Amino acid sequence: MTIRVLLADDQALLRSAFRVLVDSEPDMEVVGEASDGAGAVRLAKEQGADVVLMDIRMPGTDGLAATRLISADPSLGHVRVLILTTFEVDDYVVEALRAGASGFLGKGSEPEELLNAIRVVAAGEALLSPAATKGLIARFLARGGDGDGDGRNPARSARLGALTGREREVLVQVAGGHSNDEIAERLEVSPLTVKTHVNRAMGKLGARDRAQLVVIAYESGLVRPRLD
């Protein structure tokens, strides 16, 4: 199956470079280009994109607003947003994850990293890259503005009550950045069982994908951020 990719960046040169790279892969194709967020939302609908490579800082409707619009549109429920940014560590990245982005990647990443990232988010996985910034993301979440002062969101904490003990256990592992296979090995169950628990947790918590599960795990206080 071919992954349909939409490019959203206000720099034409970067879009051209990304197009050449993506179109060189047999399992991917670029289906459109947008120079702002409004165009990205429109083209995502018109072109049936699977993955949107979204810049955050664009004129007019920026990438953050566009991500919110895509995530809130039921007709675009299958679309995954991968944030591309020059600034890998900032509040906008965290807000994009909260808004529904499936992950982020620095514009300075290697070509193979970008291609792998597209495949990862297209498959419904979370991509928080590089791995070293996960602790920083947790820090931002811990001092978020919609919590109770220590980063916890009371509403989301209450929703965790719908999860079974095993689903909570799996959620903690997901928040740690572990794959289904890794979680299966840690919990001594099958990868299919892990996938079932992950899907049930997403349904109960209203999460689009694993990236939002990570956000919920931190905001609810289920997982405590490491500040060292």
PDB file of C-alpha atoms in Angstrom:
ATOM      1  CA  MET A   1       0.000   0.000   0.000  1.00  0.00           C
ATOM      2  CA  THR A   2       1.351   3.420  -0.975  1.00  0.00           C
ATOM      3  CA  ILE A   3       1.594   6.059   1.768  1.00  0.00           C
ATOM      4  CA  ARG A   4       0.111   9.315   0.501  1.00  0.00           C
ATOM      5  CA  VAL A   5       2.159  12.236   1.857  1.00  0.00           C
ATOM      6  CA  LEU A   6       1.242  15.917   2.000  1.00  0.00           C
ATOM      7  CA  LEU A   7       3.981  18.539   2.467  1.00  0.00           C
ATOM      8  CA  ALA A   8       3.153  21.688   4.461  1.00  0.00           C
ATOM      9  CA  ASP A   9       5.991  24.212   4.739  1.00  0.00           C
ATOM     10  CA  ASP A  10       6.290  27.861   3.742  1.00  0.00           C
ATOM     11  CA  GLN A  11       9.760  27.299   2.264  1.00  0.00           C
ATOM     12  CA  ALA A  12       9.450  26.131  -1.348  1.00  0.00           C
ATOM     13  CA  LEU A  13      13.042  24.862  -1.417  1.00  0.00           C
ATOM     14  CA  LEU A  14      12.448  22.549   1.517  1.00  0.00           C
ATOM     15  CA  ARG A  15       9.219  21.263   0.009  1.00  0.00           C
ATOM     16  CA  SER A  16      11.067  20.472  -3.217  1.00  0.00           C
ATOM     17  CA  ALA A  17      13.772  18.575  -1.334  1.00  0.00           C
ATOM     18  CA  PHE A  18      11.203  16.605   0.649  1.00  0.00           C
ATOM     19  CA  ARG A  19       9.258  15.804  -2.528  1.00  0.00           C
ATOM     20  CA  VAL A  20      12.321  14.352  -4.257  1.00  0.00           C
ATOM     21  CA  LEU A  21      13.140  12.254  -1.189  1.00  0.00           C
ATOM     22  CA  VAL A  22       9.621  10.943  -0.606  1.00  0.00           C
ATOM     23  CA  ASP A  23       8.878  10.258  -4.269  1.00  0.00           C
ATOM     24  CA  SER A  24      12.083   8.210  -4.528  1.00  0.00           C
ATOM     25  CA  GLU A  25      10.536   5.560  -2.275  1.00  0.00           C
ATOM     26  CA  PRO A  26       8.410   2.827  -3.888  1.00  0.00           C
ATOM     27  CA  ASP A  27       5.914   2.791  -1.014  1.00  0.00           C
ATOM     28  CA  MET A  28       5.336   6.564  -0.841  1.00  0.00           C
ATOM     29  CA  GLU A  29       4.123   9.416  -3.006  1.00  0.00           C
ATOM     30  CA  VAL A  30       3.663  13.155  -2.486  1.00  0.00           C
ATOM     31  CA  VAL A  31       0.048  14.047  -3.235  1.00  0.00           C
ATOM     32  CA  GLY A  32       0.236  17.790  -2.598  1.00  0.00           C
ATOM     33  CA  GLU A  33       2.111  20.792  -1.235  1.00  0.00           C
ATOM     34  CA  ALA A  34       0.859  23.621   0.968  1.00  0.00           C
ATOM     35  CA  SER A  35       2.599  26.816   2.055  1.00  0.00           C
ATOM     36  CA  ASP A  36       0.368  27.387   5.088  1.00  0.00           C
ATOM     37  CA  GLY A  37      -1.866  25.526   7.491  1.00  0.00           C
ATOM     38  CA  ALA A  38      -5.135  26.403   5.803  1.00  0.00           C
ATOM     39  CA  GLY A  39      -3.869  24.916   2.562  1.00  0.00           C
ATOM     40  CA  ALA A  40      -2.707  21.818   4.403  1.00  0.00           C
ATOM     41  CA  VAL A  41      -6.154  21.187   5.861  1.00  0.00           C
ATOM     42  CA  ARG A  42      -7.836  21.729   2.499  1.00  0.00           C
ATOM     43  CA  LEU A  43      -5.429  19.485   0.596  1.00  0.00           C
ATOM     44  CA  ALA A  44      -5.580  16.783   3.262  1.00  0.00           C
ATOM     45  CA  LYS A  45      -9.287  16.499   2.452  1.00  0.00           C
ATOM     46  CA  GLU A  46      -8.986  16.864  -1.315  1.00  0.00           C
ATOM     47  CA  GLN A  47      -6.019  14.556  -1.839  1.00  0.00           C
ATOM     48  CA  GLY A  48      -6.766  11.871   0.723  1.00  0.00           C
ATOM     49  CA  ALA A  49      -3.426  12.207   2.488  1.00  0.00           C
ATOM     50  CA  ASP A  50      -2.294   9.572   4.964  1.00  0.00           C
ATOM     51  CA  VAL A  51       0.550  11.594   6.510  1.00  0.00           C
ATOM     52  CA  VAL A  52       1.056  15.364   6.640  1.00  0.00           C
ATOM     53  CA  LEU A  53       4.617  16.618   7.113  1.00  0.00           C
ATOM     54  CA  MET A  54       3.733  19.806   8.952  1.00  0.00           C
ATOM     55  CA  ASP A  55       5.938  22.793   9.725  1.00  0.00           C
ATOM     56  CA  ILE A  56       4.869  24.634  12.873  1.00  0.00           C
ATOM     57  CA  ARG A  57       5.823  28.187  11.990  1.00  0.00           C
ATOM     58  CA  MET A  58       3.948  29.221   8.866  1.00  0.00           C
ATOM     59  CA  PRO A  59       2.180  32.490   7.966  1.00  0.00           C
ATOM     60  CA  GLY A  60      -1.569  32.756   8.485  1.00  0.00           C
ATOM     61  CA  THR A  61      -2.854  29.466   9.832  1.00  0.00           C
ATOM     62  CA  ASP A  62       0.212  27.907  11.439  1.00  0.00           C
ATOM     63  CA  GLY A  63       0.976  24.222  11.814  1.00  0.00           C
ATOM     64  CA  LEU A  64      -0.404  24.052  15.344  1.00  0.00           C
ATOM     65  CA  ALA A  65      -3.808  25.420  14.320  1.00  0.00           C
ATOM     66  CA  ALA A  66      -3.841  23.187  11.247  1.00  0.00           C
ATOM     67  CA  THR A  67      -3.096  20.123  13.370  1.00  0.00           C
ATOM     68  CA  ARG A  68      -6.030  20.964  15.641  1.00  0.00           C
ATOM     69  CA  LEU A  69      -8.333  21.354  12.644  1.00  0.00           C
ATOM     70  CA  ILE A  70      -7.253  18.036  11.156  1.00  0.00           C
ATOM     71  CA  SER A  71      -7.598  16.203  14.474  1.00  0.00           C
ATOM     72  CA  ALA A  72     -11.058  17.660  15.092  1.00  0.00           C
ATOM     73  CA  ASP A  73     -12.427  16.684  11.677  1.00  0.00           C
ATOM     74  CA  PRO A  74     -14.014  13.191  11.749  1.00  0.00           C
ATOM     75  CA  SER A  75     -13.538  12.857   7.983  1.00  0.00           C
ATOM     76  CA  LEU A  76      -9.773  13.169   8.542  1.00  0.00           C
ATOM     77  CA  GLY A  77      -9.578  10.630  11.349  1.00  0.00           C
ATOM     78  CA  HIS A  78      -7.121   8.499   9.367  1.00  0.00           C
ATOM     79  CA  VAL A  79      -4.692  11.377   8.729  1.00  0.00           C
ATOM     80  CA  ARG A  80      -1.504  11.419  10.785  1.00  0.00           C
ATOM     81  CA  VAL A  81       0.457  14.626  11.349  1.00  0.00           C
ATOM     82  CA  LEU A  82       4.240  14.525  11.655  1.00  0.00           C
ATOM     83  CA  ILE A  83       5.633  17.842  12.853  1.00  0.00           C
ATOM     84  CA  LEU A  84       8.837  19.000  11.171  1.00  0.00           C
ATOM     85  CA  THR A  85      10.604  21.756  13.033  1.00  0.00           C
ATOM     86  CA  THR A  86      13.916  23.541  13.243  1.00  0.00           C
ATOM     87  CA  PHE A  87      13.335  23.917  16.970  1.00  0.00           C
ATOM     88  CA  GLU A  88      12.902  20.416  18.359  1.00  0.00           C
ATOM     89  CA  VAL A  89      12.512  21.556  21.953  1.00  0.00           C
ATOM     90  CA  ASP A  90       9.825  24.150  22.488  1.00  0.00           C
ATOM     91  CA  ASP A  91       6.297  24.547  23.824  1.00  0.00           C
ATOM     92  CA  TYR A  92       4.836  24.461  20.317  1.00  0.00           C
ATOM     93  CA  VAL A  93       5.962  20.870  19.840  1.00  0.00           C
ATOM     94  CA  VAL A  94       4.175  19.796  23.017  1.00  0.00           C
ATOM     95  CA  GLU A  95       1.057  21.724  22.056  1.00  0.00           C
ATOM     96  CA  ALA A  96       1.116  20.013  18.664  1.00  0.00           C
ATOM     97  CA  LEU A  97       1.179  16.616  20.376  1.00  0.00           C
ATOM     98  CA  ARG A  98      -1.725  17.686  22.548  1.00  0.00           C
ATOM     99  CA  ALA A  99      -3.551  18.875  19.438  1.00  0.00           C
ATOM    100  CA  GLY A 100      -3.249  15.443  17.848  1.00  0.00           C
ATOM    101  CA  ALA A 101       0.122  15.253  16.089  1.00  0.00           C
ATOM    102  CA  SER A 102       1.614  11.773  15.976  1.00  0.00           C
ATOM    103  CA  GLY A 103       5.132  12.983  16.651  1.00  0.00           C
ATOM    104  CA  PHE A 104       7.878  15.352  15.611  1.00  0.00           C
ATOM    105  CA  LEU A 105      11.196  15.328  13.857  1.00  0.00           C
ATOM    106  CA  GLY A 106      13.926  17.930  13.419  1.00  0.00           C
ATOM    107  CA  LYS A 107      14.454  19.323   9.926  1.00  0.00           C
ATOM    108  CA  GLY A 108      18.124  18.491  10.300  1.00  0.00           C
ATOM    109  CA  SER A 109      17.418  14.753  10.561  1.00  0.00           C
ATOM    110  CA  GLU A 110      18.979  12.314   8.121  1.00  0.00           C
ATOM    111  CA  PRO A 111      16.891  11.328   5.053  1.00  0.00           C
ATOM    112  CA  GLU A 112      16.463   7.775   6.309  1.00  0.00           C
ATOM    113  CA  GLU A 113      15.169   9.092   9.631  1.00  0.00           C
ATOM    114  CA  LEU A 114      12.504  11.112   7.851  1.00  0.00           C
ATOM    115  CA  LEU A 115      11.418   8.196   5.671  1.00  0.00           C
ATOM    116  CA  ASN A 116      11.274   5.904   8.683  1.00  0.00           C
ATOM    117  CA  ALA A 117       9.268   8.526  10.574  1.00  0.00           C
ATOM    118  CA  ILE A 118       6.679   8.652   7.813  1.00  0.00           C
ATOM    119  CA  ARG A 119       6.300   4.878   7.902  1.00  0.00           C
ATOM    120  CA  VAL A 120       6.089   4.836  11.701  1.00  0.00           C
ATOM    121  CA  VAL A 121       3.287   7.402  11.983  1.00  0.00           C
ATOM    122  CA  ALA A 122       1.450   5.966   8.962  1.00  0.00           C
ATOM    123  CA  ALA A 123       1.314   2.680  10.869  1.00  0.00           C
ATOM    124  CA  GLY A 124      -0.300   4.436  13.833  1.00  0.00           C
ATOM    125  CA  GLU A 125       2.768   4.510  16.051  1.00  0.00           C
ATOM    126  CA  ALA A 126       4.029   7.511  17.995  1.00  0.00           C
ATOM    127  CA  LEU A 127       7.258   9.200  16.998  1.00  0.00           C
ATOM    128  CA  LEU A 128       8.870  11.430  19.606  1.00  0.00           C
ATOM    129  CA  SER A 129      12.293  12.149  18.190  1.00  0.00           C
ATOM    130  CA  PRO A 130      15.024  12.300  19.158  1.00  0.00           C
ATOM    131  CA  ALA A 131      14.564   9.964  22.093  1.00  0.00           C
ATOM    132  CA  ALA A 132      16.584  12.235  24.373  1.00  0.00           C
ATOM    133  CA  THR A 133      13.898  14.938  24.198  1.00  0.00           C
ATOM    134  CA  LYS A 134      11.207  12.735  25.741  1.00  0.00           C
ATOM    135  CA  GLY A 135      12.238  13.867  29.184  1.00  0.00           C
ATOM    136  CA  LEU A 136      11.969  17.469  28.043  1.00  0.00           C
ATOM    137  CA  ILE A 137       8.489  16.855  26.682  1.00  0.00           C
ATOM    138  CA  ALA A 138       7.531  15.398  30.032  1.00  0.00           C
ATOM    139  CA  ARG A 139       8.863  18.518  31.712  1.00  0.00           C
ATOM    140  CA  PHE A 140       6.699  20.769  29.570  1.00  0.00           C
ATOM    141  CA  LEU A 141       3.666  18.592  30.233  1.00  0.00           C
ATOM    142  CA  ALA A 142       4.368  18.670  33.948  1.00  0.00           C
ATOM    143  CA  ARG A 143       4.059  22.436  34.051  1.00  0.00           C
ATOM    144  CA  GLY A 144       1.229  22.675  31.537  1.00  0.00           C
ATOM    145  CA  GLY A 145      -1.422  25.327  32.046  1.00  0.00           C
ATOM    146  CA  ASP A 146      -4.466  23.062  32.263  1.00  0.00           C
ATOM    147  CA  GLY A 147      -3.382  20.903  35.185  1.00  0.00           C
ATOM    148  CA  ASP A 148      -3.623  21.225  38.965  1.00  0.00           C
ATOM    149  CA  GLY A 149      -0.223  22.770  39.511  1.00  0.00           C
ATOM    150  CA  ASP A 150       1.954  19.711  39.307  1.00  0.00           C
ATOM    151  CA  GLY A 151       1.134  18.836  35.718  1.00  0.00           C
ATOM    152  CA  ARG A 152      -1.846  16.572  36.339  1.00  0.00           C
ATOM    153  CA  ASN A 153      -5.070  17.154  34.467  1.00  0.00           C
ATOM    154  CA  PRO A 154      -7.905  16.166  36.877  1.00  0.00           C
ATOM    155  CA  ALA A 155     -10.332  15.378  34.067  1.00  0.00           C
ATOM    156  CA  ARG A 156      -7.895  12.997  32.417  1.00  0.00           C
ATOM    157  CA  SER A 157      -6.953  11.474  35.756  1.00  0.00           C
ATOM    158  CA  ALA A 158     -10.614  10.629  36.320  1.00  0.00           C
ATOM    159  CA  ARG A 159     -10.899   9.015  32.889  1.00  0.00           C
ATOM    160  CA  LEU A 160      -8.159   6.557  33.784  1.00  0.00           C
ATOM    161  CA  GLY A 161     -10.752   4.884  35.993  1.00  0.00           C
ATOM    162  CA  ALA A 162     -12.224   3.310  32.859  1.00  0.00           C
ATOM    163  CA  LEU A 163      -9.018   1.371  32.234  1.00  0.00           C
ATOM    164  CA  THR A 164      -8.365  -2.122  33.513  1.00  0.00           C
ATOM    165  CA  GLY A 165      -5.260  -2.788  35.531  1.00  0.00           C
ATOM    166  CA  ARG A 166      -3.551  -4.386  32.543  1.00  0.00           C
ATOM    167  CA  GLU A 167      -4.498  -1.467  30.277  1.00  0.00           C
ATOM    168  CA  ARG A 168      -2.926   0.942  32.757  1.00  0.00           C
ATOM    169  CA  GLU A 169       0.185  -1.206  32.845  1.00  0.00           C
ATOM    170  CA  VAL A 170       0.407  -1.168  29.058  1.00  0.00           C
ATOM    171  CA  LEU A 171      -0.208   2.598  28.998  1.00  0.00           C
ATOM    172  CA  VAL A 172       2.775   3.140  31.282  1.00  0.00           C
ATOM    173  CA  GLN A 173       4.922   1.132  28.891  1.00  0.00           C
ATOM    174  CA  VAL A 174       3.630   3.076  25.882  1.00  0.00           C
ATOM    175  CA  ALA A 175       4.502   6.328  27.658  1.00  0.00           C
ATOM    176  CA  GLY A 176       8.007   4.955  28.096  1.00  0.00           C
ATOM    177  CA  GLY A 177       8.369   4.826  24.325  1.00  0.00           C
ATOM    178  CA  HIS A 178       8.309   1.045  24.061  1.00  0.00           C
ATOM    179  CA  SER A 179       7.021  -0.787  20.975  1.00  0.00           C
ATOM    180  CA  ASN A 180       4.362  -3.507  21.133  1.00  0.00           C
ATOM    181  CA  ASP A 181       7.038  -6.190  20.816  1.00  0.00           C
ATOM    182  CA  GLU A 182       9.074  -4.663  23.649  1.00  0.00           C
ATOM    183  CA  ILE A 183       5.997  -4.350  25.859  1.00  0.00           C
ATOM    184  CA  ALA A 184       5.038  -7.948  25.104  1.00  0.00           C
ATOM    185  CA  GLU A 185       8.468  -9.132  26.207  1.00  0.00           C
ATOM    186  CA  ARG A 186       8.370  -7.024  29.362  1.00  0.00           C
ATOM    187  CA  LEU A 187       4.881  -8.184  30.374  1.00  0.00           C
ATOM    188  CA  GLU A 188       5.311 -11.734  29.063  1.00  0.00           C
ATOM    189  CA  VAL A 189       2.288 -11.627  26.766  1.00  0.00           C
ATOM    190  CA  SER A 190       1.872 -11.733  22.988  1.00  0.00           C
ATOM    191  CA  PRO A 191       2.283  -8.620  20.787  1.00  0.00           C
ATOM    192  CA  LEU A 192      -1.313  -9.128  19.623  1.00  0.00           C
ATOM    193  CA  THR A 193      -2.509  -8.948  23.225  1.00  0.00           C
ATOM    194  CA  VAL A 194      -0.556  -5.724  23.718  1.00  0.00           C
ATOM    195  CA  LYS A 195      -2.065  -4.276  20.549  1.00  0.00           C
ATOM    196  CA  THR A 196      -5.551  -5.128  21.820  1.00  0.00           C
ATOM    197  CA  HIS A 197      -4.889  -3.389  25.145  1.00  0.00           C
ATOM    198  CA  VAL A 198      -3.453  -0.324  23.377  1.00  0.00           C
ATOM    199  CA  ASN A 199      -6.479  -0.063  21.084  1.00  0.00           C
ATOM    200  CA  ARG A 200      -8.887  -0.410  23.988  1.00  0.00           C
ATOM    201  CA  ALA A 201      -7.038   2.248  25.966  1.00  0.00           C
ATOM    202  CA  MET A 202      -7.168   4.626  22.989  1.00  0.00           C
ATOM    203  CA  GLY A 203     -10.894   4.043  22.651  1.00  0.00           C
ATOM    204  CA  LYS A 204     -11.624   4.612  26.339  1.00  0.00           C
ATOM    205  CA  LEU A 205      -9.420   7.721  26.550  1.00  0.00           C
ATOM    206  CA  GLY A 206     -10.438   9.230  23.207  1.00  0.00           C
ATOM    207  CA  ALA A 207      -6.874   9.147  21.866  1.00  0.00           C
ATOM    208  CA  ARG A 208      -6.206   9.213  18.122  1.00  0.00           C
ATOM    209  CA  ASP A 209      -2.959   7.302  18.397  1.00  0.00           C
ATOM    210  CA  ARG A 210      -0.078   6.343  20.660  1.00  0.00           C
ATOM    211  CA  ALA A 211       1.336   9.878  20.776  1.00  0.00           C
ATOM    212  CA  GLN A 212      -1.820  11.105  22.486  1.00  0.00           C
ATOM    213  CA  LEU A 213      -1.652   8.164  24.871  1.00  0.00           C
ATOM    214  CA  VAL A 214       1.800   9.391  25.896  1.00  0.00           C
ATOM    215  CA  VAL A 215       0.441  12.888  26.527  1.00  0.00           C
ATOM    216  CA  ILE A 216      -2.499  11.524  28.533  1.00  0.00           C
ATOM    217  CA  ALA A 217      -0.223   9.308  30.620  1.00  0.00           C
ATOM    218  CA  TYR A 218       1.809  12.332  31.712  1.00  0.00           C
ATOM    219  CA  GLU A 219      -1.048  14.808  32.069  1.00  0.00           C
ATOM    220  CA  SER A 220      -3.097  12.390  34.157  1.00  0.00           C
ATOM    221  CA  GLY A 221      -0.202  11.812  36.529  1.00  0.00           C
ATOM    222  CA  LEU A 222      -0.081   8.084  35.751  1.00  0.00           C
ATOM    223  CA  VAL A 223       3.532   8.551  34.659  1.00  0.00           C
ATOM    224  CA  ARG A 224       5.696  11.014  36.529  1.00  0.00           C
ATOM    225  CA  PRO A 225       8.189  13.036  34.461  1.00  0.00           C
ATOM    226  CA  ARG A 226      11.884  12.694  35.138  1.00  0.00           C
ATOM    227  CA  LEU A 227      13.318  16.098  35.853  1.00  0.00           C
ATOM    228  CA  ASP A 228      16.936  15.070  36.326  1.00  0.00           C
TER     229      ASP A 228
END
